[in-house]
Amino acid sequence: MGKKEYDQKFFLVREDVLPEAMKKTLEAKELIERGKSASVWDAVQQVDLSRSAFYKYRDTVFPFHLVVKEKIISLFFFLEDKPGALSKLLGTVAANSCNVLTIHQTIPLQGRANVTLSLDVTNMSGDIDELLVNLRRLEFVDKVEVLSSGG
């Protein structure tokens, strides 16, 4: 009888000590995830790996970035309706190394629009307070609120 999932141990291992089949399994999984291969068969052919090796390792080897929990925040903005405002807002988000997951913008009424952004802040340069300060400094931002934060 195999170990239950909660009884299993996990290890962080440097890539250069992984067996070649595990490395190729990771490459094949990435090809499939990115849509560069239409099937497992295509992916294993591209990386020169047997299908049996792929199936042996596919559920046991993962890139480190997928194991680390992502940090997601949702922000609400009240913006002046000016040309390029959303673009500049997104530029500030990108300059702080945040990844935009979702954008929702209402139709501007009386010269103002509501915008809600969900951001992956896993790789953010600085902290959330610094990001909020940078966003509040934008001349067209009337209001910024954190709606939620967490993972």
XYZ file of N, CA, C and O in Angstrom, residues 2-120:
476
model
N 0.606 2.199 -0.880
C 1.415 3.410 -1.006
C 1.147 4.388 0.124
O 0.147 4.301 0.830
N 2.047 5.318 0.288
C 1.892 6.350 1.315
C 0.735 7.263 0.943
O 0.532 7.574 -0.221
N 0.013 7.710 1.953
C -1.036 8.693 1.710
C -0.377 10.012 1.385
O 0.748 10.279 1.786
N -1.101 10.860 0.666
C -0.537 12.133 0.210
C 0.049 12.956 1.352
O 1.104 13.540 1.234
N -0.617 12.994 2.494
C -0.128 13.806 3.607
C 1.067 13.176 4.316
O 1.717 13.815 5.124
N 1.371 11.914 4.027
C 2.535 11.251 4.614
C 3.784 11.394 3.751
O 4.870 11.031 4.175
N 3.632 11.891 2.528
C 4.761 11.974 1.613
C 5.690 13.111 1.998
O 5.258 14.147 2.484
N 6.982 12.894 1.758
C 7.975 13.932 1.991
C 8.355 14.564 0.662
O 8.349 13.904 -0.370
N 8.684 15.852 0.714
C 9.111 16.566 -0.472
C 10.494 17.139 -0.236
O 10.841 17.501 0.886
N 11.276 17.247 -1.323
C 12.633 17.748 -1.230
C 12.858 18.802 -2.301
O 12.306 18.713 -3.392
N 13.673 19.766 -1.992
C 14.098 20.759 -2.961
C 15.452 20.292 -3.470
O 16.393 20.136 -2.706
N 15.532 20.035 -4.776
C 16.743 19.463 -5.369
C 17.209 20.358 -6.508
O 16.401 20.797 -7.328
N 18.514 20.624 -6.568
C 19.084 21.415 -7.650
C 18.944 20.659 -8.969
O 19.093 19.443 -9.035
N 18.680 21.407 -10.048
C 18.434 20.820 -11.364
C 19.590 19.944 -11.850
O 19.364 18.894 -12.446
N 20.822 20.340 -11.598
C 21.955 19.611 -12.150
C 22.136 18.206 -11.562
O 22.886 17.404 -12.104
N 21.433 17.889 -10.478
C 21.538 16.541 -9.924
C 20.321 15.676 -10.253
O 20.282 14.499 -9.885
N 19.349 16.240 -10.943
C 18.181 15.454 -11.361
C 18.554 14.501 -12.494
O 19.331 14.863 -13.374
N 17.967 13.307 -12.499
C 18.155 12.415 -13.643
C 17.605 13.066 -14.917
O 16.647 13.845 -14.874
N 18.197 12.747 -16.031
C 17.807 13.324 -17.315
C 16.319 13.127 -17.605
O 15.652 14.022 -18.145
N 15.768 11.981 -17.247
C 14.347 11.707 -17.510
C 13.445 12.686 -16.756
O 12.405 13.104 -17.280
N 13.831 13.066 -15.554
C 13.028 14.037 -14.803
C 13.107 15.418 -15.438
O 12.104 16.125 -15.540
N 14.297 15.815 -15.866
C 14.457 17.107 -16.540
C 13.614 17.160 -17.806
O 12.931 18.150 -18.077
N 13.665 16.084 -18.578
C 12.904 16.043 -19.831
C 11.401 16.005 -19.568
O 10.613 16.555 -20.343
N 10.999 15.376 -18.473
C 9.585 15.375 -18.099
C 9.126 16.799 -17.811
O 8.053 17.219 -18.256
N 9.944 17.566 -17.088
C 9.617 18.971 -16.823
C 9.514 19.766 -18.118
O 8.606 20.592 -18.282
N 10.443 19.525 -19.048
C 10.402 20.215 -20.344
C 9.127 19.864 -21.101
O 8.482 20.744 -21.681
N 8.774 18.588 -21.110
C 7.572 18.149 -21.823
C 6.316 18.757 -21.203
O 5.416 19.209 -21.917
N 6.243 18.783 -19.873
C 5.092 19.386 -19.196
C 4.962 20.861 -19.555
O 3.863 21.360 -19.791
N 6.088 21.548 -19.626
C 6.064 22.969 -19.984
C 5.584 23.166 -21.423
O 4.816 24.075 -21.710
N 6.032 22.314 -22.337
C 5.576 22.403 -23.726
C 4.060 22.247 -23.812
O 3.387 22.964 -24.546
N 3.524 21.313 -23.050
C 2.082 21.071 -23.053
C 1.347 22.254 -22.441
O 0.368 22.745 -23.006
N 1.834 22.751 -21.294
C 1.186 23.874 -20.610
C 1.179 25.132 -21.466
O 0.228 25.899 -21.437
N 2.234 25.367 -22.220
C 2.336 26.578 -23.051
C 1.690 26.414 -24.420
O 1.718 27.332 -25.226
N 1.136 25.244 -24.680
C 0.474 25.007 -25.960
C 1.441 24.796 -27.112
O 1.065 24.880 -28.271
N 2.702 24.498 -26.808
C 3.712 24.266 -27.846
C 3.644 22.833 -28.366
O 4.249 22.514 -29.384
N 2.934 21.965 -27.639
C 2.705 20.591 -28.059
C 1.223 20.291 -27.884
O 0.642 20.612 -26.852
N 0.646 19.643 -28.889
C -0.778 19.346 -28.856
C -1.100 18.129 -28.001
O -2.238 17.937 -27.589
N -0.109 17.284 -27.741
C -0.359 16.059 -26.993
C 0.900 15.635 -26.244
O 1.994 16.150 -26.488
N 0.724 14.683 -25.357
C 1.868 14.110 -24.643
C 2.823 13.490 -25.646
O 4.047 13.651 -25.551
N 2.283 12.794 -26.629
C 3.118 12.156 -27.644
C 4.023 13.179 -28.343
O 5.221 12.967 -28.479
N 3.447 14.298 -28.757
C 4.238 15.353 -29.407
C 5.315 15.898 -28.474
O 6.461 16.096 -28.881
N 4.945 16.135 -27.222
C 5.884 16.714 -26.254
C 7.057 15.785 -25.989
O 8.210 16.216 -26.002
N 6.791 14.496 -25.765
C 7.891 13.570 -25.471
C 8.787 13.371 -26.687
O 9.997 13.182 -26.539
N 8.209 13.457 -27.876
C 9.014 13.373 -29.098
C 9.963 14.565 -29.192
O 11.128 14.418 -29.547
N 9.454 15.753 -28.863
C 10.266 16.965 -28.954
C 11.441 16.963 -27.980
O 12.493 17.516 -28.284
N 11.269 16.351 -26.812
C 12.338 16.367 -25.809
C 13.113 15.048 -25.763
O 13.996 14.876 -24.928
N 12.764 14.115 -26.663
C 13.439 12.813 -26.743
C 13.318 12.041 -25.427
O 14.301 11.721 -24.765
N 12.060 11.767 -25.050
C 11.745 11.056 -23.812
C 10.699 9.996 -24.117
O 9.827 10.205 -24.965
N 10.769 8.865 -23.441
C 9.743 7.837 -23.640
C 8.463 8.255 -22.925
O 8.507 8.955 -21.904
N 7.332 7.807 -23.462
C 6.058 8.118 -22.816
C 5.981 7.483 -21.437
O 5.441 8.063 -20.513
N 6.541 6.293 -21.282
C 6.491 5.625 -19.981
C 7.260 6.430 -18.927
O 6.809 6.551 -17.787
N 8.403 7.000 -19.293
C 9.162 7.834 -18.351
C 8.371 9.096 -18.010
O 8.330 9.523 -16.851
N 7.729 9.680 -19.010
C 6.916 10.866 -18.764
C 5.823 10.557 -17.747
O 5.645 11.281 -16.766
N 5.084 9.471 -17.979
C 3.989 9.122 -17.074
C 4.498 8.705 -15.692
O 3.818 8.904 -14.691
N 5.695 8.160 -15.634
C 6.284 7.776 -14.351
C 6.550 9.002 -13.486
O 6.319 8.992 -12.275
N 7.043 10.090 -14.103
C 7.478 11.266 -13.343
C 6.527 12.452 -13.363
O 6.681 13.383 -12.572
N 5.548 12.478 -14.251
C 4.744 13.698 -14.439
C 4.065 14.199 -13.180
O 3.895 15.400 -13.003
N 3.632 13.318 -12.283
C 2.948 13.756 -11.067
C 3.870 13.810 -9.854
O 3.405 13.958 -8.728
N 5.179 13.692 -10.094
C 6.115 13.668 -8.966
C 7.192 14.745 -9.050
O 7.900 14.957 -8.071
N 7.326 15.412 -10.181
C 8.362 16.424 -10.340
C 7.703 17.715 -10.838
O 6.900 17.701 -11.762
N 8.043 18.837 -10.140
C 7.406 20.114 -10.434
C 8.436 21.225 -10.401
O 9.352 21.198 -9.583
N 8.273 22.239 -11.257
C 9.153 23.401 -11.165
C 8.907 24.108 -9.824
O 7.781 24.145 -9.333
N 9.939 24.661 -9.255
C 9.852 25.309 -7.942
C 8.796 26.404 -7.910
O 8.038 26.524 -6.954
N 8.708 27.204 -8.986
C 7.772 28.333 -8.976
C 6.316 27.898 -8.877
O 5.465 28.659 -8.449
N 5.992 26.638 -9.238
C 4.622 26.170 -9.117
C 4.297 25.717 -7.697
O 3.141 25.664 -7.307
N 5.306 25.395 -6.929
C 5.098 24.929 -5.570
C 4.965 26.105 -4.606
O 4.219 26.051 -3.642
N 5.665 27.196 -4.885
C 5.611 28.379 -4.039
C 4.237 29.028 -4.196
O 3.774 29.251 -5.304
N 3.600 29.313 -3.093
C 2.258 29.889 -3.128
C 2.294 31.303 -3.694
O 3.099 32.122 -3.289
N 1.397 31.552 -4.634
C 1.321 32.883 -5.220
C 0.639 33.839 -4.252
O -0.211 33.444 -3.469
N 1.023 35.095 -4.330
C 0.389 36.131 -3.531
C -0.460 36.982 -4.471
O 0.042 37.489 -5.470
N -1.722 37.110 -4.144
C -2.649 37.844 -5.006
C -3.341 38.931 -4.187
O -3.775 38.683 -3.062
N -3.419 40.133 -4.765
C -4.186 41.213 -4.143
C -5.160 41.767 -5.176
O -4.908 41.712 -6.379
N -6.272 42.293 -4.677
C -7.241 42.977 -5.536
C -7.322 44.419 -5.088
O -7.463 44.699 -3.893
N -7.205 45.322 -6.058
C -7.227 46.754 -5.783
C -8.398 47.408 -6.508
O -8.698 47.065 -7.650
N -9.023 48.376 -5.847
C -10.102 49.163 -6.439
C -9.599 50.586 -6.646
O -8.989 51.172 -5.765
N -9.864 51.122 -7.839
C -9.447 52.484 -8.189
C -10.652 53.295 -8.617
O -11.568 52.787 -9.273
N -10.622 54.579 -8.302
C -11.563 55.549 -8.821
C -10.710 56.499 -9.641
O -9.875 57.233 -9.093
N -10.842 56.425 -10.977
C -9.961 57.150 -11.898
C -10.681 58.248 -12.650
O -11.845 58.091 -13.026
N -9.945 59.312 -12.924
C -10.442 60.330 -13.851
C -10.416 59.726 -15.248
O -9.517 58.963 -15.593
N -11.406 60.077 -16.048
C -11.472 59.574 -17.426
C -10.596 60.442 -18.318
O -11.028 61.464 -18.843
N -9.325 60.041 -18.442
C -8.367 60.759 -19.283
C -7.715 59.762 -20.231
O -7.455 58.622 -19.846
N -7.414 60.190 -21.457
C -6.736 59.288 -22.394
C -5.412 58.783 -21.820
O -4.612 59.548 -21.278
N -5.205 57.480 -21.888
C -3.959 56.875 -21.431
C -3.898 56.594 -19.941
O -2.890 56.077 -19.448
N -4.958 56.919 -19.203
C -4.933 56.735 -17.747
C -4.748 55.259 -17.380
O -3.885 54.924 -16.561
N -5.537 54.374 -17.970
C -5.419 52.955 -17.648
C -4.054 52.420 -18.058
O -3.433 51.657 -17.323
N -3.554 52.875 -19.197
C -2.230 52.456 -19.662
C -1.141 52.866 -18.667
O -0.245 52.081 -18.340
N -1.214 54.102 -18.175
C -0.224 54.579 -17.195
C -0.354 53.826 -15.874
O 0.643 53.514 -15.226
N -1.578 53.535 -15.479
C -1.816 52.762 -14.264
C -1.165 51.378 -14.385
O -0.435 50.932 -13.495
N -1.403 50.725 -15.507
C -0.824 49.397 -15.741
C 0.694 49.462 -15.853
O 1.394 48.541 -15.430
N 1.206 50.550 -16.408
C 2.655 50.739 -16.479
C 3.283 50.829 -15.094
O 4.358 50.269 -14.851
N 2.602 51.510 -14.176
C 3.087 51.610 -12.796
C 3.054 50.242 -12.126
O 3.986 49.864 -11.414
N 1.999 49.485 -12.375
C 1.894 48.127 -11.828
C 3.052 47.278 -12.347
O 3.733 46.583 -11.586
N 3.313 47.354 -13.645
C 4.402 46.575 -14.252
C 5.765 47.030 -13.733
O 6.650 46.203 -13.492
N 5.932 48.335 -13.546
C 7.209 48.862 -13.042
C 7.512 48.359 -11.631
O 8.665 48.332 -11.220
N 6.474 47.950 -10.907
C 6.640 47.388 -9.566
C 6.696 45.863 -9.601
O 6.558 45.205 -8.570
N 6.876 45.302 -10.806
C 7.018 43.849 -11.017
C 5.809 43.042 -10.569
O 5.943 41.926 -10.088
N 4.625 43.620 -10.749
C 3.384 42.895 -10.467
C 2.820 42.372 -11.781
O 2.988 42.997 -12.829
N 2.130 41.253 -11.709
C 1.521 40.655 -12.888
C 0.007 40.837 -12.800
O -0.605 40.447 -11.812
N -0.598 41.438 -13.824
C -2.047 41.657 -13.837
C -2.742 40.341 -14.178
O -2.471 39.736 -15.208
N -3.644 39.909 -13.296
C -4.410 38.690 -13.526
C -5.777 38.998 -14.131
O -6.217 38.306 -15.048
N -6.449 40.030 -13.604
C -7.740 40.440 -14.155
C -7.860 41.958 -14.108
O -7.262 42.619 -13.259
N -8.663 42.483 -15.039
C -8.981 43.920 -15.081
C -10.487 44.036 -15.285
O -11.044 43.378 -16.167
N -11.116 44.872 -14.483
C -12.531 45.189 -14.699
C -12.666 46.698 -14.622
O -12.246 47.320 -13.640
N -13.236 47.290 -15.679
C -13.423 48.737 -15.711
C -14.863 49.041 -16.072
O -15.414 48.456 -17.002
N -15.471 49.967 -15.323
C -16.822 50.400 -15.649
C -16.772 51.468 -16.734
O -15.718 52.064 -16.983
N -17.879 51.717 -17.338
C -17.988 52.817 -18.305
C -17.882 54.115 -17.514
O -18.534 54.272 -16.473
N -17.066 55.063 -17.969
C -16.927 56.327 -17.231
C -18.249 57.093 -17.162
O -18.949 57.230 -18.162
N -18.578 57.547 -15.969
C -19.753 58.387 -15.749
C -19.294 59.640 -15.025
O -18.532 59.560 -14.055
N -19.726 60.790 -15.527
C -19.362 62.080 -14.949
C -17.848 62.227 -14.814
O -17.333 62.739 -13.824
N -17.123 61.719 -15.832
C -15.684 61.894 -15.885
C -14.873 60.978 -14.981
O -13.683 61.204 -14.788
N -15.509 59.957 -14.410
C -14.822 59.033 -13.512
C -15.178 57.587 -13.892
O -16.280 57.309 -14.347
N -14.228 56.668 -13.645
C -14.466 55.249 -13.888
C -13.936 54.439 -12.708
O -12.949 54.823 -12.075
N -14.609 53.347 -12.427
C -14.130 52.403 -11.416
C -13.324 51.315 -12.122
O -13.747 50.789 -13.147
N -12.165 50.994 -11.556
C -11.320 49.933 -12.102
C -10.933 49.012 -10.953
O -10.550 49.479 -9.878
N -11.077 47.724 -11.177
C -10.622 46.732 -10.212
C -9.553 45.880 -10.878
O -9.759 45.380 -11.986
N -8.407 45.752 -10.214
C -7.303 44.923 -10.713
C -7.022 43.810 -9.713
O -6.961 44.057 -8.509
N -6.831 42.608 -10.222
C -6.298 41.513 -9.415
C -4.864 41.321 -9.859
O -4.600 41.177 -11.057
N -3.941 41.352 -8.902
C -2.517 41.320 -9.205
C -1.822 40.165 -8.503
O -2.089 39.896 -7.331
N -0.918 39.521 -9.236
C -0.001 38.565 -8.626
C 1.210 39.378 -8.191
O 1.912 39.945 -9.013
